[in-house]
Amino acid sequence: MFESILLVEDEAALRATLGDRLRGEGYVVDTAVDGFEAVDKAANLPFDLIILDLMLPSRSGFDVCRDIRQAGMATPILILTARDQTTDKVVGLKLGADDYVTKPFEAAELIARIEVLLRRVPIRTGQAIHEFGSIIVDVKQSKVTRAGKPVYVTGREFQLLRYFIERPGTTIPRKELLQAVWGYVADSLTRTVDAHVASLRQKLEENPKRPELIVTVSGTGYKFVGDKRS
Ligand code: CA
């Protein structure tokens, strides 16, 4: 199966060389040269990943990232930033990007990051649309809505949510989540899982302090109990 990437980059030379390199890795690549084209294509075509340059004419990568997430699309976004500034990375991640690479970069490093972001959580149920009370999760379109309104989730959050949904009522250790969704094996990084679960609760739970959808299993991990609400 060929995975598709939208490459958003205004520099023609980089767009061409990076596009060729990605095609050489077996990806289907489409390109956008500015923020308007990027949002238009992201909204109308199915992509598995978006590579997004921050410094774009007319609309910045930040605007594009925010628009895509506000539309409820959870497609993983990898930011390219020429500025090696911590603030850019933090703002990008806050606006819903999943990872970033600083220019100039080695193509091999970028491809490694892409592979990690595209690591697919295997589908178990084969069901494309899941409903939990007022929440609807569309796996095929990577979209989440709550009471009919799009919910702003990142690619990672979506992958995590999907992993939970496909294992209802099962206690899942943090370590398993870390490995399945992030591809990490280090125990020291399980706080990453906690931070993403906390963020999902803020977005999906009626009372994030007393979660009913993703519950904590003390000392072990988490359990998805969404089926009780539907
Ligand atoms: Ca640029």
PDB file of C-alpha atoms in Angstrom, residues 19-157:
ATOM      1  CA  GLY A  19       9.495  15.265  -3.533  1.00  0.00           C
ATOM      2  CA  ASP A  20      11.783  13.035  -5.615  1.00  0.00           C
ATOM      3  CA  ARG A  21      13.419  11.582  -2.529  1.00  0.00           C
ATOM      4  CA  LEU A  22      10.053  10.734  -0.955  1.00  0.00           C
ATOM      5  CA  ARG A  23       8.803   9.162  -4.188  1.00  0.00           C
ATOM      6  CA  GLY A  24      12.024   7.150  -4.231  1.00  0.00           C
ATOM      7  CA  GLU A  25      11.026   5.842  -0.778  1.00  0.00           C
ATOM      8  CA  GLY A  26       7.725   4.622  -2.216  1.00  0.00           C
ATOM      9  CA  TYR A  27       5.405   7.422  -1.108  1.00  0.00           C
ATOM     10  CA  VAL A  28       2.807   9.063  -3.319  1.00  0.00           C
ATOM     11  CA  VAL A  29       3.607  12.778  -3.136  1.00  0.00           C
ATOM     12  CA  ASP A  30       1.425  15.778  -3.888  1.00  0.00           C
ATOM     13  CA  THR A  31       2.670  19.318  -3.373  1.00  0.00           C
ATOM     14  CA  ALA A  32       1.350  22.733  -2.389  1.00  0.00           C
ATOM     15  CA  VAL A  33       3.284  25.982  -2.831  1.00  0.00           C
ATOM     16  CA  ASP A  34       1.446  28.204  -0.344  1.00  0.00           C
ATOM     17  CA  GLY A  35      -0.890  28.116   2.622  1.00  0.00           C
ATOM     18  CA  PHE A  36      -4.106  28.478   0.642  1.00  0.00           C
ATOM     19  CA  GLU A  37      -3.305  25.581  -1.653  1.00  0.00           C
ATOM     20  CA  ALA A  38      -2.221  23.512   1.368  1.00  0.00           C
ATOM     21  CA  VAL A  39      -5.502  23.949   3.265  1.00  0.00           C
ATOM     22  CA  ASP A  40      -7.520  23.410   0.089  1.00  0.00           C
ATOM     23  CA  LYS A  41      -5.760  20.143  -0.754  1.00  0.00           C
ATOM     24  CA  ALA A  42      -5.722  18.900   2.849  1.00  0.00           C
ATOM     25  CA  ALA A  43      -9.477  19.451   3.088  1.00  0.00           C
ATOM     26  CA  ASN A  44     -10.335  17.770  -0.199  1.00  0.00           C
ATOM     27  CA  LEU A  45      -7.854  14.940  -0.699  1.00  0.00           C
ATOM     28  CA  PRO A  46      -6.980  12.060   1.636  1.00  0.00           C
ATOM     29  CA  PHE A  47      -3.372  12.221   2.881  1.00  0.00           C
ATOM     30  CA  ASP A  48      -1.600  10.003   5.380  1.00  0.00           C
ATOM     31  CA  LEU A  49       0.816  12.777   6.387  1.00  0.00           C
ATOM     32  CA  ILE A  50       1.449  16.465   5.770  1.00  0.00           C
ATOM     33  CA  ILE A  51       4.963  17.954   5.642  1.00  0.00           C
ATOM     34  CA  LEU A  52       4.529  21.631   6.326  1.00  0.00           C
ATOM     35  CA  ASP A  53       7.078  24.399   5.883  1.00  0.00           C
ATOM     36  CA  LEU A  54       6.489  27.215   8.380  1.00  0.00           C
ATOM     37  CA  MET A  55       7.752  30.144   6.317  1.00  0.00           C
ATOM     38  CA  LEU A  56       5.261  30.367   3.474  1.00  0.00           C
ATOM     39  CA  PRO A  57       4.036  33.362   1.466  1.00  0.00           C
ATOM     40  CA  SER A  58       0.636  34.882   2.378  1.00  0.00           C
ATOM     41  CA  ARG A  59      -0.388  32.350   5.036  1.00  0.00           C
ATOM     42  CA  SER A  60       2.139  30.792   7.391  1.00  0.00           C
ATOM     43  CA  GLY A  61       2.505  27.140   8.247  1.00  0.00           C
ATOM     44  CA  PHE A  62       1.098  28.032  11.677  1.00  0.00           C
ATOM     45  CA  ASP A  63      -2.146  29.237  10.050  1.00  0.00           C
ATOM     46  CA  VAL A  64      -2.335  26.114   7.916  1.00  0.00           C
ATOM     47  CA  CYS A  65      -1.783  23.836  10.906  1.00  0.00           C
ATOM     48  CA  ARG A  66      -4.461  25.570  12.960  1.00  0.00           C
ATOM     49  CA  ASP A  67      -6.981  25.539  10.083  1.00  0.00           C
ATOM     50  CA  ILE A  68      -6.481  21.831   9.484  1.00  0.00           C
ATOM     51  CA  ARG A  69      -6.968  20.958  13.151  1.00  0.00           C
ATOM     52  CA  GLN A  70      -9.914  23.311  13.562  1.00  0.00           C
ATOM     53  CA  ALA A  71     -11.586  21.490  10.675  1.00  0.00           C
ATOM     54  CA  GLY A  72     -11.354  18.332  12.799  1.00  0.00           C
ATOM     55  CA  MET A  73      -8.726  16.651  10.611  1.00  0.00           C
ATOM     56  CA  ALA A  74      -6.208  14.556  12.529  1.00  0.00           C
ATOM     57  CA  THR A  75      -3.780  13.829   9.675  1.00  0.00           C
ATOM     58  CA  PRO A  76      -0.238  13.743  11.155  1.00  0.00           C
ATOM     59  CA  ILE A  77       1.638  17.015  10.527  1.00  0.00           C
ATOM     60  CA  LEU A  78       5.437  17.266  10.435  1.00  0.00           C
ATOM     61  CA  ILE A  79       6.706  20.849  10.506  1.00  0.00           C
ATOM     62  CA  LEU A  80       9.801  22.041   8.664  1.00  0.00           C
ATOM     63  CA  THR A  81      11.300  25.094  10.286  1.00  0.00           C
ATOM     64  CA  ALA A  82      14.245  27.098   8.998  1.00  0.00           C
ATOM     65  CA  ARG A  83      14.428  28.949  12.262  1.00  0.00           C
ATOM     66  CA  ASP A  84      16.106  27.002  14.976  1.00  0.00           C
ATOM     67  CA  GLN A  85      13.979  28.631  17.614  1.00  0.00           C
ATOM     68  CA  THR A  86      12.362  26.801  20.453  1.00  0.00           C
ATOM     69  CA  THR A  87       9.343  29.135  20.344  1.00  0.00           C
ATOM     70  CA  ASP A  88       8.505  28.059  16.770  1.00  0.00           C
ATOM     71  CA  LYS A  89       8.539  24.417  17.743  1.00  0.00           C
ATOM     72  CA  VAL A  90       6.440  24.999  20.837  1.00  0.00           C
ATOM     73  CA  VAL A  91       3.883  27.102  18.948  1.00  0.00           C
ATOM     74  CA  GLY A  92       3.743  24.512  16.162  1.00  0.00           C
ATOM     75  CA  LEU A  93       3.136  21.673  18.567  1.00  0.00           C
ATOM     76  CA  LYS A  94       0.511  23.714  20.432  1.00  0.00           C
ATOM     77  CA  LEU A  95      -1.301  24.373  17.177  1.00  0.00           C
ATOM     78  CA  GLY A  96      -1.570  20.661  16.591  1.00  0.00           C
ATOM     79  CA  ALA A  97       1.585  19.579  14.738  1.00  0.00           C
ATOM     80  CA  ASP A  98       2.957  16.155  15.689  1.00  0.00           C
ATOM     81  CA  ASP A  99       6.676  16.619  15.137  1.00  0.00           C
ATOM     82  CA  TYR A 100       9.191  19.010  13.583  1.00  0.00           C
ATOM     83  CA  VAL A 101      12.494  18.953  11.714  1.00  0.00           C
ATOM     84  CA  THR A 102      14.829  21.933  11.595  1.00  0.00           C
ATOM     85  CA  LYS A 103      16.322  23.056   8.275  1.00  0.00           C
ATOM     86  CA  PRO A 104      18.849  22.202   7.017  1.00  0.00           C
ATOM     87  CA  PHE A 105      18.113  18.519   7.618  1.00  0.00           C
ATOM     88  CA  GLU A 106      19.386  15.194   6.403  1.00  0.00           C
ATOM     89  CA  ALA A 107      16.810  13.467   4.197  1.00  0.00           C
ATOM     90  CA  ALA A 108      17.425  10.243   6.105  1.00  0.00           C
ATOM     91  CA  GLU A 109      16.443  11.926   9.381  1.00  0.00           C
ATOM     92  CA  LEU A 110      13.267  13.348   7.862  1.00  0.00           C
ATOM     93  CA  ILE A 111      12.318   9.958   6.433  1.00  0.00           C
ATOM     94  CA  ALA A 112      12.901   8.294   9.798  1.00  0.00           C
ATOM     95  CA  ARG A 113      10.528  10.809  11.452  1.00  0.00           C
ATOM     96  CA  ILE A 114       7.948  10.222   8.720  1.00  0.00           C
ATOM     97  CA  GLU A 115       8.102   6.477   9.260  1.00  0.00           C
ATOM     98  CA  VAL A 116       7.493   6.874  12.971  1.00  0.00           C
ATOM     99  CA  LEU A 117       4.515   9.198  12.391  1.00  0.00           C
ATOM    100  CA  LEU A 118       3.039   6.825   9.820  1.00  0.00           C
ATOM    101  CA  ARG A 119       3.400   3.798  12.049  1.00  0.00           C
ATOM    102  CA  ARG A 120      -0.092   2.487  11.745  1.00  0.00           C
ATOM    103  CA  VAL A 121      -2.106   1.139  14.582  1.00  0.00           C
ATOM    104  CA  PRO A 122      -3.596  -2.023  13.102  1.00  0.00           C
ATOM    105  CA  ILE A 123      -7.353  -1.962  12.686  1.00  0.00           C
ATOM    106  CA  ARG A 124      -9.033  -4.711  14.658  1.00  0.00           C
ATOM    107  CA  THR A 125     -12.715  -4.107  14.335  1.00  0.00           C
ATOM    108  CA  GLY A 126     -12.718  -3.052  10.704  1.00  0.00           C
ATOM    109  CA  GLN A 127     -15.395  -0.543  11.599  1.00  0.00           C
ATOM    110  CA  ALA A 128     -14.856   2.926  10.180  1.00  0.00           C
ATOM    111  CA  ILE A 129     -17.240   4.960  12.325  1.00  0.00           C
ATOM    112  CA  HIS A 130     -17.506   4.724  16.112  1.00  0.00           C
ATOM    113  CA  GLU A 131     -20.050   6.537  18.273  1.00  0.00           C
ATOM    114  CA  PHE A 132     -19.802   7.207  22.001  1.00  0.00           C
ATOM    115  CA  GLY A 133     -22.645   9.364  23.226  1.00  0.00           C
ATOM    116  CA  SER A 134     -22.213  12.676  21.416  1.00  0.00           C
ATOM    117  CA  ILE A 135     -18.761  11.762  20.102  1.00  0.00           C
ATOM    118  CA  ILE A 136     -18.260  10.350  16.607  1.00  0.00           C
ATOM    119  CA  VAL A 137     -14.865   9.040  15.493  1.00  0.00           C
ATOM    120  CA  ASP A 138     -14.411   8.439  11.762  1.00  0.00           C
ATOM    121  CA  VAL A 139     -11.317   6.266  11.360  1.00  0.00           C
ATOM    122  CA  LYS A 140     -11.197   6.435   7.562  1.00  0.00           C
ATOM    123  CA  GLN A 141     -11.268  10.222   7.464  1.00  0.00           C
ATOM    124  CA  SER A 142      -9.254  10.702  10.680  1.00  0.00           C
ATOM    125  CA  LYS A 143     -12.002  12.961  12.009  1.00  0.00           C
ATOM    126  CA  VAL A 144     -13.564  13.461  15.413  1.00  0.00           C
ATOM    127  CA  THR A 145     -16.765  15.367  16.140  1.00  0.00           C
ATOM    128  CA  ARG A 146     -18.539  16.099  19.401  1.00  0.00           C
ATOM    129  CA  ALA A 147     -22.206  17.102  19.290  1.00  0.00           C
ATOM    130  CA  GLY A 148     -21.767  17.672  15.565  1.00  0.00           C
ATOM    131  CA  LYS A 149     -18.792  20.012  15.923  1.00  0.00           C
ATOM    132  CA  PRO A 150     -15.240  19.178  14.808  1.00  0.00           C
ATOM    133  CA  VAL A 151     -12.856  18.351  17.653  1.00  0.00           C
ATOM    134  CA  TYR A 152      -9.264  19.572  17.411  1.00  0.00           C
ATOM    135  CA  VAL A 153      -7.033  16.492  17.762  1.00  0.00           C
ATOM    136  CA  THR A 154      -3.452  15.901  16.652  1.00  0.00           C
ATOM    137  CA  GLY A 155      -2.324  12.897  14.642  1.00  0.00           C
ATOM    138  CA  ARG A 156      -0.816  11.274  17.716  1.00  0.00           C
ATOM    139  CA  GLU A 157      -3.930  11.856  19.794  1.00  0.00           C
TER     140      GLU A 157
END
